[in-house]
Every structure is written in C-alpha cells, then in structure tokens.
XYZ file of C-alpha atoms in Angstrom:
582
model
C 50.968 143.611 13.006
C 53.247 142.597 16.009
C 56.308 142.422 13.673
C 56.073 145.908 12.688
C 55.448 147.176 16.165
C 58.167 145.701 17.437
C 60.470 147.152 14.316
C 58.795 150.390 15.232
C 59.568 149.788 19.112
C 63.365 149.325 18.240
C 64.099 151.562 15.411
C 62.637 154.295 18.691
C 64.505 153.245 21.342
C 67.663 152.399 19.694
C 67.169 156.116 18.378
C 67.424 156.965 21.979
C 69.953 154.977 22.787
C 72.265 157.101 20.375
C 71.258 160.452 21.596
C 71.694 159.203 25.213
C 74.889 158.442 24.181
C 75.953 161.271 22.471
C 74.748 163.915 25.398
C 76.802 161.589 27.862
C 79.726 161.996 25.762
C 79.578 165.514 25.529
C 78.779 165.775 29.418
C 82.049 163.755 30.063
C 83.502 166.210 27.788
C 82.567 169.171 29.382
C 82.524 168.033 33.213
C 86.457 166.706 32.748
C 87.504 170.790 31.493
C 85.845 171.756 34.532
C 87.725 169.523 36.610
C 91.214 170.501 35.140
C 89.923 173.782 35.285
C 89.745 173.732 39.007
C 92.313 171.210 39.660
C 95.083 173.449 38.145
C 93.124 176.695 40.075
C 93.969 175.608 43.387
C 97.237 174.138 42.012
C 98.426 177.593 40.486
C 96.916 179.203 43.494
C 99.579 177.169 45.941
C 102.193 178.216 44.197
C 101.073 182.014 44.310
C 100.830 181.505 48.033
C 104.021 179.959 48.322
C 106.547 182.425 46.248
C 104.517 185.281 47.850
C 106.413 184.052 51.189
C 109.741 184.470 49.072
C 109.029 188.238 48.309
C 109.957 191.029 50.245
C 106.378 192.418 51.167
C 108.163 196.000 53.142
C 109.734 196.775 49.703
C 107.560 196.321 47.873
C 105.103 198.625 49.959
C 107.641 200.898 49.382
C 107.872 201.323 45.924
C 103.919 200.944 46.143
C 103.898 204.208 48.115
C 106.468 205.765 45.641
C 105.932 204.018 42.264
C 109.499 204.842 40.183
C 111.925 202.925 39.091
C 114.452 203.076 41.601
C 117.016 200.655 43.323
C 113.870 199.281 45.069
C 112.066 198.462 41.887
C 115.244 196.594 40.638
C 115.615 194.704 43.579
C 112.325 193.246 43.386
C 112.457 193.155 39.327
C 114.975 190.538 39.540
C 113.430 188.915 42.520
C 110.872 188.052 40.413
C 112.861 187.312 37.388
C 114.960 184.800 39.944
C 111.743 183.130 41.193
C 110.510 183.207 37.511
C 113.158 180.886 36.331
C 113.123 178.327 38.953
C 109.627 177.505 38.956
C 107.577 175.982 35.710
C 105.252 179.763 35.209
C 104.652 181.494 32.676
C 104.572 184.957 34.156
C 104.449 186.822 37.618
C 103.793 190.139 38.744
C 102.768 192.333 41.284
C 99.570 195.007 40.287
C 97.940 198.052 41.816
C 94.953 199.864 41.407
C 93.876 201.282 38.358
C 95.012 204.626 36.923
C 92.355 207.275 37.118
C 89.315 206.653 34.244
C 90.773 202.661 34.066
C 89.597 199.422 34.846
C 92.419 197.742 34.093
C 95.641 196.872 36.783
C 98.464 198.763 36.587
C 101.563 197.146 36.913
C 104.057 198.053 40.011
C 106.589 194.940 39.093
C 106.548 191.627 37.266
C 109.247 189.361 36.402
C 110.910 189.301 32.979
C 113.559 190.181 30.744
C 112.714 194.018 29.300
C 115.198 193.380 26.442
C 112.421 190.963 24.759
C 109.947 193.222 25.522
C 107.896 190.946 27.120
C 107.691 193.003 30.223
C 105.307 196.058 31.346
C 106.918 198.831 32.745
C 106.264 200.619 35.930
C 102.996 202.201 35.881
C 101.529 200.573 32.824
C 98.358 199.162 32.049
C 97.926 195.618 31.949
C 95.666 194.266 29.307
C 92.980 191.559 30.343
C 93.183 192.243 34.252
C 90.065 193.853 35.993
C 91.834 194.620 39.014
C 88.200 195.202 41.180
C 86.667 191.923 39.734
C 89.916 190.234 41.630
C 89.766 192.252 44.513
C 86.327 191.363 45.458
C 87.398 187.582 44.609
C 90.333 188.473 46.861
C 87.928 189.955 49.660
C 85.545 187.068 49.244
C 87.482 184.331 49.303
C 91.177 185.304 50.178
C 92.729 184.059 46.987
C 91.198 184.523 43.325
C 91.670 182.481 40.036
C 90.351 182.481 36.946
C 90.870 180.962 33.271
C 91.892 183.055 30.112
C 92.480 182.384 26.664
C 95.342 184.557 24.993
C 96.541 185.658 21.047
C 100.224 185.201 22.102
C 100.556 182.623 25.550
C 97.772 180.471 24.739
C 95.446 179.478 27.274
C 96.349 180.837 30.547
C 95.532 180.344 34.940
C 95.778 183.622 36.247
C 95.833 183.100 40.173
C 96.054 185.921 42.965
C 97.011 186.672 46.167
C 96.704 189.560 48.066
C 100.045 191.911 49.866
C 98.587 193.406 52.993
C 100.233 196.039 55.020
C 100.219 195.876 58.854
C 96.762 197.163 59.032
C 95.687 194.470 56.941
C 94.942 196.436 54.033
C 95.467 195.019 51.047
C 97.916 197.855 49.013
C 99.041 195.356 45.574
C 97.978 191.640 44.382
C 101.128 189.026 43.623
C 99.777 187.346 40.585
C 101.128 184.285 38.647
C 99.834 182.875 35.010
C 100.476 179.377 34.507
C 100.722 177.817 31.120
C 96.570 175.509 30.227
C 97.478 173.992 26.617
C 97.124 170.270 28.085
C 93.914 170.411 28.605
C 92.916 168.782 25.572
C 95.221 165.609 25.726
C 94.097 165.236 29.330
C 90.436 165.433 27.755
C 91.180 162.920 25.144
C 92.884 160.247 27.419
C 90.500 160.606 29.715
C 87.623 160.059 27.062
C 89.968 157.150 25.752
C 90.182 155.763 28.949
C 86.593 155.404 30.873
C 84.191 155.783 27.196
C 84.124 152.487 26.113
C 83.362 151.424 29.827
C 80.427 154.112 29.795
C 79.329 153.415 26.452
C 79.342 149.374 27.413
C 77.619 150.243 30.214
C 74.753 152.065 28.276
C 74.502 149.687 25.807
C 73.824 146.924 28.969
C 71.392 148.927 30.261
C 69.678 149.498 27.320
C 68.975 146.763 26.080
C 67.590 145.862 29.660
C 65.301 149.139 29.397
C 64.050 148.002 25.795
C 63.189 144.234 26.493
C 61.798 145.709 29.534
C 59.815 147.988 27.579
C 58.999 146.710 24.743
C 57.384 143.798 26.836
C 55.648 146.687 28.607
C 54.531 148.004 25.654
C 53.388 145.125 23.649
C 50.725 144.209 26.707
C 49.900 147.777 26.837
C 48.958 147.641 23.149
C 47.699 143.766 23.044
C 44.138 145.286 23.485
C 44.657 147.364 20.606
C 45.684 144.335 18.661
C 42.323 142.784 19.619
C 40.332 145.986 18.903
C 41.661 145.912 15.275
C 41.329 142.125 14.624
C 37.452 142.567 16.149
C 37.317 145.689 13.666
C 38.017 143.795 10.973
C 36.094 140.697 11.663
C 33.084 143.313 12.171
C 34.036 144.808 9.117
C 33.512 141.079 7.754
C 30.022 140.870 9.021
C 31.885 138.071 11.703
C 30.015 139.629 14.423
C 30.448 136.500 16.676
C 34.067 136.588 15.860
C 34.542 140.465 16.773
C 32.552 139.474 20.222
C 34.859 136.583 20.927
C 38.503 138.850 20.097
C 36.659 141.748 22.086
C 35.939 138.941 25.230
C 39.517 138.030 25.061
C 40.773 141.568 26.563
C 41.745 141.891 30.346
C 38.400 144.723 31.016
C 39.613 144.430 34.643
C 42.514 147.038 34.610
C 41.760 150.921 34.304
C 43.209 152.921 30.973
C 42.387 154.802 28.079
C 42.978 151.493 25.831
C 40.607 149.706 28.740
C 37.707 152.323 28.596
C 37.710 152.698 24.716
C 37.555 148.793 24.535
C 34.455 148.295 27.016
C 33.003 151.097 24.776
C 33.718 149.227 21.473
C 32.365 146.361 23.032
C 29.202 147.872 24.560
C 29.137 148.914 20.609
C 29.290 146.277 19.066
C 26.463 144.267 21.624
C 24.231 147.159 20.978
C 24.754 146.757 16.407
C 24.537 143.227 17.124
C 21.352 143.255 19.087
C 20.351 146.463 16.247
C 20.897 143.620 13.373
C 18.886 141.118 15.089
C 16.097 144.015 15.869
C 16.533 145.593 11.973
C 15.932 141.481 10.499
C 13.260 141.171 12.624
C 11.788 144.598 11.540
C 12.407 143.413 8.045
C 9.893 140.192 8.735
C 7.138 142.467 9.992
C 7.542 144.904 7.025
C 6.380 142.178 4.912
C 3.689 141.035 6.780
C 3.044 144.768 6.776
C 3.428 145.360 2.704
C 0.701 142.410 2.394
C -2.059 144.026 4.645
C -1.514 148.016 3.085
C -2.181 146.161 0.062
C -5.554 144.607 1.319
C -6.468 148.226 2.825
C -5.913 149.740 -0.804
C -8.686 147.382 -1.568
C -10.859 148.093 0.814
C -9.876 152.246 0.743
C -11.298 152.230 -2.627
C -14.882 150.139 -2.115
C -15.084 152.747 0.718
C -14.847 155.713 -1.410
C -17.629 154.864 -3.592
C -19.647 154.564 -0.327
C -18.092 157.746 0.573
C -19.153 159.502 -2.446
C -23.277 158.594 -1.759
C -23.125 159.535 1.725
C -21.769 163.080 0.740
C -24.768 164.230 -0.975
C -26.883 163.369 1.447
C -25.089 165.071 4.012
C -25.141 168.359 1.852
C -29.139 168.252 1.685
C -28.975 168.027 5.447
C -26.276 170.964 5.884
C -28.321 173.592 3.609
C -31.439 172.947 5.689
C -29.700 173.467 9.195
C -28.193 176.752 7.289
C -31.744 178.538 7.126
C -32.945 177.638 10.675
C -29.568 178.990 11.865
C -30.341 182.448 10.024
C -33.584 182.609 11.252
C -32.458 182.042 15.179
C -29.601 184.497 14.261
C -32.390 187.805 13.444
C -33.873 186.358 16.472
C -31.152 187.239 19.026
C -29.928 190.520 17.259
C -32.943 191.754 18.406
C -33.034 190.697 21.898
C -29.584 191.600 22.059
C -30.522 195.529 21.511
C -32.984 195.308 24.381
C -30.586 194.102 26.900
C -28.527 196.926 25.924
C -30.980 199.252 26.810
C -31.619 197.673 29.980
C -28.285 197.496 30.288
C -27.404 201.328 30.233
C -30.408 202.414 32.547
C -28.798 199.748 35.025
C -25.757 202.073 34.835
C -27.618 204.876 35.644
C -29.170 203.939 38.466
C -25.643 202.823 39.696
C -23.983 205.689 39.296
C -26.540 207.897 40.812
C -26.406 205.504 44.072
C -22.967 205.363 43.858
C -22.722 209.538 44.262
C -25.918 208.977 46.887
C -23.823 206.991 48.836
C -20.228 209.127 48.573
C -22.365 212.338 50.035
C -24.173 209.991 53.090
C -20.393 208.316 53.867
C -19.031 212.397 53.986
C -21.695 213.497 55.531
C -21.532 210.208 58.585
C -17.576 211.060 58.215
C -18.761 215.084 59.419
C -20.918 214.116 62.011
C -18.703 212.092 63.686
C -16.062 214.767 63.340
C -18.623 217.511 65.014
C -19.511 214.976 67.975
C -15.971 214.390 68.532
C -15.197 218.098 68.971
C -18.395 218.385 70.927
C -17.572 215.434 73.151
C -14.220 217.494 73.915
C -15.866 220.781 74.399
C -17.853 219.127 76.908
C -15.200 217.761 78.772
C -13.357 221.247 78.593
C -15.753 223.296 79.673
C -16.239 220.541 82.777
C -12.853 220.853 83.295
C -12.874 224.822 83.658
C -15.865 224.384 85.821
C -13.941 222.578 88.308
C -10.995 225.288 88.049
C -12.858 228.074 88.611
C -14.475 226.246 92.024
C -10.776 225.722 92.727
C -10.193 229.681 92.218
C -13.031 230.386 94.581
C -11.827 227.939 96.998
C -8.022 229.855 97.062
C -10.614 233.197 97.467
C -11.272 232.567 100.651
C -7.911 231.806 102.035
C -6.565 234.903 100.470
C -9.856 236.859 102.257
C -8.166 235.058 105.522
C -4.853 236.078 105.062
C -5.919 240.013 104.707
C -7.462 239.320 108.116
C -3.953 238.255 110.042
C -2.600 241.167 107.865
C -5.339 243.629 109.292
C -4.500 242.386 113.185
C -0.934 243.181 112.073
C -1.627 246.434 111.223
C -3.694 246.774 114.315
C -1.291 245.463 116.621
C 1.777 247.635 114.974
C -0.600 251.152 115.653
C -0.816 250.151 118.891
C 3.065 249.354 119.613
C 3.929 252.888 117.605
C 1.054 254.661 119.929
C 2.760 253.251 123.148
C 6.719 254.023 121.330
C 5.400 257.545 121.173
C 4.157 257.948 124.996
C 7.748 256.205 125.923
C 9.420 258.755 123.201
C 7.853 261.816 125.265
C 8.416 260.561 128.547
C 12.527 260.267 127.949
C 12.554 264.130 126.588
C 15.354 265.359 124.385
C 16.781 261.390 124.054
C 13.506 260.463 122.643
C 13.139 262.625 119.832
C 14.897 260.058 117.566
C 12.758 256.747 118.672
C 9.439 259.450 118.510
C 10.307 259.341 114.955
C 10.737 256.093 114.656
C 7.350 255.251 116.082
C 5.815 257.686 113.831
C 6.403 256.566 110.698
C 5.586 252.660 111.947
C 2.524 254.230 112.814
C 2.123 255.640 109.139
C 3.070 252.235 107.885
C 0.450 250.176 110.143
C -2.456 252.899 108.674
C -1.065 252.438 105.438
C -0.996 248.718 105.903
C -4.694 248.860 107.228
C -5.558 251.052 103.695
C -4.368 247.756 101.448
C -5.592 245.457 103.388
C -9.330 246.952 102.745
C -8.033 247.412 99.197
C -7.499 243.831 98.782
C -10.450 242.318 100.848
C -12.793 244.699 98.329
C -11.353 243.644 95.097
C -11.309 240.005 96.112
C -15.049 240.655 96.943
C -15.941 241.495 93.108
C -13.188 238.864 91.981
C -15.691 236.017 93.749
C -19.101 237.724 92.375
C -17.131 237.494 88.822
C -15.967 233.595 89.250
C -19.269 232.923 90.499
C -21.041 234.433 87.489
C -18.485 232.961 85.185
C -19.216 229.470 87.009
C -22.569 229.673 86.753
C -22.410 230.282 82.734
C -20.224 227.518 82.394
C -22.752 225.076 84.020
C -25.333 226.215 81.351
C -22.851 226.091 78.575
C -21.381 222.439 79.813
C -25.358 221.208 79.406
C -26.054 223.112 76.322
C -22.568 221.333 74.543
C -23.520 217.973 76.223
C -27.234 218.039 74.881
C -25.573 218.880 71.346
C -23.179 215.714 71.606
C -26.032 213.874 72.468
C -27.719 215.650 69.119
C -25.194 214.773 67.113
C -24.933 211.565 68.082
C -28.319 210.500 67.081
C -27.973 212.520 63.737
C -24.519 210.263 62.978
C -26.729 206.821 63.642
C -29.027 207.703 61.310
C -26.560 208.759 58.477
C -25.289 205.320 59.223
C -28.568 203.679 58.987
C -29.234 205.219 55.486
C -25.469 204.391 54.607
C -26.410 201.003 54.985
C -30.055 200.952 53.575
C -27.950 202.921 50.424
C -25.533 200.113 50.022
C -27.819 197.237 50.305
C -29.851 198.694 47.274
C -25.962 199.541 45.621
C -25.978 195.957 46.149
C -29.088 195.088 45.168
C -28.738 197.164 41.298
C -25.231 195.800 41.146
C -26.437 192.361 41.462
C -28.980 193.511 38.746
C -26.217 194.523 36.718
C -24.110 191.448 36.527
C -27.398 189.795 35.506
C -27.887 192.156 32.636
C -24.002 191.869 31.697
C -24.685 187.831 31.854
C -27.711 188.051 29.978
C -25.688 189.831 27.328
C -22.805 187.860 27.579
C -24.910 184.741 27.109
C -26.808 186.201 24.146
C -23.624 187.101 22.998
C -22.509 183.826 23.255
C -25.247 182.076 21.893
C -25.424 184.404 19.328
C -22.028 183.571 18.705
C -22.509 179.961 18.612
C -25.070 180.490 15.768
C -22.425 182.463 13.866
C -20.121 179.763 13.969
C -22.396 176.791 13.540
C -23.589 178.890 10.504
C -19.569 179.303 9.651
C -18.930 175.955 10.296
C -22.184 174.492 8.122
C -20.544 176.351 5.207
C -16.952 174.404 5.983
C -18.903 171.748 6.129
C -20.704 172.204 3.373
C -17.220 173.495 1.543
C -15.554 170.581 3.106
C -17.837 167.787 1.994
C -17.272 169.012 -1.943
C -13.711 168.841 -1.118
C -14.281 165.190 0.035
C -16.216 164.468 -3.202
C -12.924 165.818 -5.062
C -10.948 163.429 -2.843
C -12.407 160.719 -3.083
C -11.475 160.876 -6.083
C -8.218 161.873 -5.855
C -7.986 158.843 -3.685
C -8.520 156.538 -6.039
C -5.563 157.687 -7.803
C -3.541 157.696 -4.343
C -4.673 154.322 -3.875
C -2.658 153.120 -7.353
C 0.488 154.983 -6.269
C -0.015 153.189 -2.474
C 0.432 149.698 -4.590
C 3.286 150.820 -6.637
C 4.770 152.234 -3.299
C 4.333 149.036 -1.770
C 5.976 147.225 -4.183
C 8.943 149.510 -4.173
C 9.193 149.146 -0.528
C 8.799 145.158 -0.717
C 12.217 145.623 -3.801
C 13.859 147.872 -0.717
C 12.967 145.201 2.076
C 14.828 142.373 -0.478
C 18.031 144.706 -0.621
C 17.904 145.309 2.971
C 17.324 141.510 3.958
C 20.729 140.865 1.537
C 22.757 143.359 3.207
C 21.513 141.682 6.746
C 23.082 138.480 5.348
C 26.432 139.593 5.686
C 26.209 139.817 9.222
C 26.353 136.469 11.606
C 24.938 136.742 14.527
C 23.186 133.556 15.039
C-alpha cells in the first residue's frame, strides 16, 4: 500500500515537473522577443532622432506647404538617399497626413533609388502606416515605434519622430524602418545559454518540493493507512486488532482524515459493544425458547379450563339480558313524562320571560317621564325666577318715566319764560319766540309718552304677575307629578325583581327537568349498551369457545416456531464467532 502511493506520488509530481518546465520555457521564449522588441525600439528610435538633426526641417516645410516635385523635393530626395547609405537602415522617409477618405500616410519624401522602384512618389499612399495611430503615439509620448512583419523586407522597426514648425505644430513625421530578422538567433542563444541553468535549477528544486511533499503527504495519509488495515482486520472479525490500528492514529490534530477516523472509531466501539450486547441477547433467547415452550404447556391445560368456564358464563349473560329489557320499558316510559313536564316548563318560561321584557320597558318609560318631569320642574322654577327679575326691571323703568316727566316739566317751564323774554325784545325776538315754541310742543309731547309708557308698563306688571302666579301652580303641579312618577318607577322595579326571582326560580326548575332527562337518558342509555354489550359478550364468549380451539392448533405451530427460532439462534451464535472481542 505505501509502495504504490509513493509510485502514485511521483509519477504526479514528476508530471508537474515537466509542465512546469515546459511553460518556463515558453515564458523565456516569449519574454526574450519582448525584450529585443524594445531593446531595438529605443535603439531605432535614437537613430530617428539623430538623422532628423541632419535634415533640413525649413525645406522640408516647404515642400510640405507645396507638395511637387521640385528642386526642393530633390534636394531632400537625395538627402535622404545620402543618409540612407551611410547608416545600417532599411528605409527612411518623411510622411504627411492622409489624403482625403484615407487612413493611410502619404508620402512627402523618402530615401531611395526610383530606378528600382523601390521608392513612393510624392503624394502616394504608403501601405501599412496609420498615420493618426502614430500621431497620437507621437503626441503621447514624443517619439513612436512599433514592430511589423512584411511580404518583401521581412520583419521590420518602424520608429518616428515628429518635424514641428515654429509654432510647435507638428506638419510631417521623419520615419526610419530598421531591418528585425535576428531575432530568432538571439532567441536561440539566449535559450542555449541560461536553459540548462533554469532547467537544473528546477530540477533542484523539485526534487526538494517532492521529498518535501511526499513526506507531507505520506503523514497526511498514514491515518488512512490505519483506517484500511482496521477495515480489514474488522472485516476479519479481528475486532481487537481494528481497535488497536484505530488507537495508533494521532486523534489530537483537526482534519477531515482526523474527524472521519474518531467516527470510525466511535463505530467500531459502538459494533463491538453491539456484538457483545447481540451474544448476550443470543443467551437469553434460549433461556427464553425453553420457558415459551413450558407456557405452550400450560396455554393448552388452560384452554380446557377455558372451555367449562364459558358456558357458564353464557347462562349468566342470557339472564342479565331479560332484567335489562325489563328496566329498559321501564324508563321509556318515565322518559315521556319528563317530556311533558319538560315542555310546560318552557311555557311558563317564555311567558315570564315576555312578563318581564314589558315590566323592564315599562321601568325604562317611567324613568324616562320622571326625567323630563324632573326638568320641567326645574324649568318652570327657572322662569319663575325670570319673570320676578322682569318685574324687578318694571319698576326702575316706572322710575325712569318719572325723571323723564320732571324733564318735560322743567323744559315747559324754560320755553314759557323763552317766550316772555321773546316778547319783551320785540321784532329781535320773533326768531327765539319760535324757538321756545316748539320746545314747548316738544316738553307736552314729551309729557304725552311719558303717560304712554307709565300706563302700558302698568298692564305689563298685572300680566307678569298673573303669568307668575300660574307658574307657581304649574311648578307644584309638575313637582307633585315627579314625585308620582317616582313612586310608580319603584314599584315597576319591585315587580321587575319579584318577576326575575320566579324567572329564576322556573329556570332552576328547568335545568332540573333537562337533568332529569338527561339522566334518564343516560341511564337509559347505559341499559342499551349493557344490553349491547351482554350480546358481545354473549357473541364474544362463542368466539372464545371457537378459539380455544383454534388455540390448540396455535399452540403446535408456537413449538415448531420455537424450534425454528432455537435453528436461527445456532446460525446467529456461529456468525458471532467470527468476531473477537474478548
């Protein structure tokens, strides 16, 4: 078992190994291209930013402005063929924007012989260049490079720089391509050269990581060892052997392996303990076999006794059967008479019960009329005392028609002494004579209300005094009513209550009735089912007579069953056998 997991183990991680190895390799692979890549970027880029110095940038703005091929273009054309030849490049040029509807640069000047054909004219596209993508690399970062692969030049470093006028707007891009086919024998030397030590190094640390692990491993699966070994020993019937492997295992860590182990070994405690229970089970099942057998024995001397006491008992159940009818016509009949009583009970309840609904109504009017009575009484009282008020304000007004009579009195007698003064000035005292007059009119006119007033006030207090005096009568008349209706509302109440003590009184006569009934009901009842149950009986104690017999038979097939379960008990004891627990 350890052998093969440890095969297993290393046929894994030596699997691993290999694929670790592989994805380094291919990592190496790919992270040496990128640093070529980038070293011959910025290399290409220097030199782009060093022949751009050699150029003529005011020309060349120039023939931007007015793209033909003139003694301008020329000039530069072979500048660029000059610079072409003296440095290692594959190409140079200088680009513009894009013709209208284009992507692509258009070229202003590169450098080149144009009898190969190898050269764009002025104004043509150029195949492969984006010109915005390098713009914005130009406007980003202030030089731009990037890495193309080509039908006829191979693989290719384009790099960029931008030609800015005195603004410092950039008007054309000086570009240079720079020959990339080494980049595979740089890649394979440099693979050739540091491999082995990475692959050495690998192999080092591998083997450190798999001792390492497997060691880790094999204790992390020792307790599965042990579970297996105890399986099999269990499997056995070596219980004591399975409980010693089982003992063996470190329970003191925390893990899956741990957890299922104290499980298996709770387990295997508990089918230990269960074999020990089961063999002692199997002990008392014998003992047990050996006394049903002695009860068959006895079950069927106590059947024949059975038998005997059976028709006795039938004797006895058929005379209990005709006293039970007899008491049965007994209470029928004295059940019909409480029903009788019964419903004239009802009767009388209901006719107290609509006695007693009128008197409550009737208490409930009374004390609604004395109410109104009671506040009747109080009004009129109340008017009483207003209309002594209005006689009381009577005789101030009567007071006040006095000073207004001396008022009147007094003004005649100023107007009577205006008039002498109005004659004694003449002609002057016409006007004031006039004057006087009609105040004199006005105090006799004065003197007329006032009498006026002081007579109707006169029959005003003979009519409040009347009115006063029939409210006094009236007040006693409503207050001897109250007092009436008061005494009549008592005795409604004294009834009420003499009418619900005898409610009381029939109801109580009522439940009687109802538990007089109930109880013959019940007892009736009782004689129904002792009758009912003297026939189960009586039903029940033929059945017993066919038992017993029956049991008889039952008692033969408890023996044979007895000594198939004492066959079973041998099989079982066998089986036990195979287990060791002692």
């Amino acid at each position: 078992m350890k052998n093969w997991l440890l095969q297993k183990l290393f046929i894994g991680f030596l699997g691993i190994i290999i694929v670790f190895t592989i994805a380094i390799g291919f990592a190496f692979f790919f992270a040496t291209k990128s640093i070529v890549q980038t070293s011959y970027m910025e290399k290409s880029t220097l030199s782009a930013e060093f022949l751009v110095d050699q150029i003529d940038v005011n020309k060349v703005q120039q023939l931007a402005s007015n793209p033909v091929e003139n003694e301008i273009y020329t000039e530069l054309q072979q500048q660029l063929t000059d610079l072409l030849e003296l440095n290692p490049l594959t190409y140079m040029y200088i680009i513009v924007p894009p013709l209208p509807g284009e992507t692509e640069a258009t070229t202003l000047v590169d450098g080149g012989d144009f009898s190969t054909g190898e050269v764009y004219k002025i104004g043509e596209t150029i195949e492969g260049i984006e010109y915005n993508v390098v713009l914005e690399g130009l406007e980003k970062n202030g030089s731009f490079s990037q890495y193309q692969e080509t039908e006829d030049f191979g693989n290719l470093i384009a790099s960029y720089v931008p030609l800015k006028d005195e603004h410092g707007n950039i008007f054309a891009i000086f570009g240079v391509d720079d020959e990339f086919n080494l980049l595979g024998t740089i890649q394979e030397r440099a693979l050739n050269d540091t491999l082995p030590l990475f692959l050495m190094t690998i192999i080092v640390l591998s083997a450190i990581i798999v001792t390492v692990a497997a060691f880790s491993l094999y204790r992390m699966f020792k307790p599965i060892i042990s579970l297996r070994e105890a399986t099999l020993a269990m499997n056995e019937g070596q219980l004591i052997d399975a409980t010693r492997v089982i003992q063996q295992i470190d329970m003191t860590k925390t893990s899956a392996v741990i957890n299922f182990a104290r499980d298996f070994r709770s387990t295997l405690q508990s089918f230990t303990r269960l074999v020990g229970n089961v063999s002692k089970f199997l002990k008392t099942l014998v003992s047990t076999s050996q006394e049903i057998n002695i009860v068959s024995h006895n079950v069927k001397q106590s059947s024949v006794s059975l038998k005997e006491s059976i028709i006795e008992i039938n004797d006895g159940i058929r005379e209990q059967q005709s006293i039970v009818e007899t008491a049965n016509s007994n209470f029928k009949h004295m059940e019909t008479q409480i029903e009788h009583i019964h419903g004239h009970v009802h009767t009388v309840i209901d006719s107290l019960s609509a006695t007693t609904s009128l008197i409550e109504q009737n208490a409930e009017n009374a004390s609604f009329v004395s109410t109104k009575v009671e506040q009747m009484a109080q009004t009129a009282a109340q008017t009483a005392d207003e209309v002594t008020l209005l006689a009381t304000k009577y005789n101030s007004i009567e007071e006040m028609v006095g000073v207004i009579q001396q008022i009147a009195e007094q003004t005649n007698l100023l107007s009577l002494n205006a008039s002498i003064e109005a004659a004694r000035a003449g002609e002057s005292g016409k006007g004031f004579a006039v004057v006087a007059d009609e105040v004199k009119k006005l105090s006799t006119m004065t003197q007329h209300s006032a009498e006026h007033i002081r007579a109707e006030i006169e029959q005003f207090k003979k009519v409040t005094e009347h009115v006063l005096a029939q409210i006094t009568v009236s007040t006693s008349d409503v207050q001897a009513g109250a007092t009436l209706v008061k005494n009549i509302q008592a005795e409604l109440q004294t009834v009420l209550q003499s009418s619900k003590l005898v409610m009381t009184n029939v109801e109580s006569v009522s439940e009687s009735s109802n538990t007089i009934r109930s109880t013959a009901q019940l007892v009736n009842d009782s004689i129904q089912q002792t009758y009912t149950i003297t026939n189960k009986i009586l039903h029940g104690s033929e059945t017993i007579s066919k038992t017993a017999h029956v049991q008889d038979d039952a008692v033969l097939d408890l023996t044979t069953s007895v000594q198939d379960l004492t066959t079973v008990v041998d099989n079982l004891d066998d089986l036990l056998k195979r287990y060791q627990i002692d």
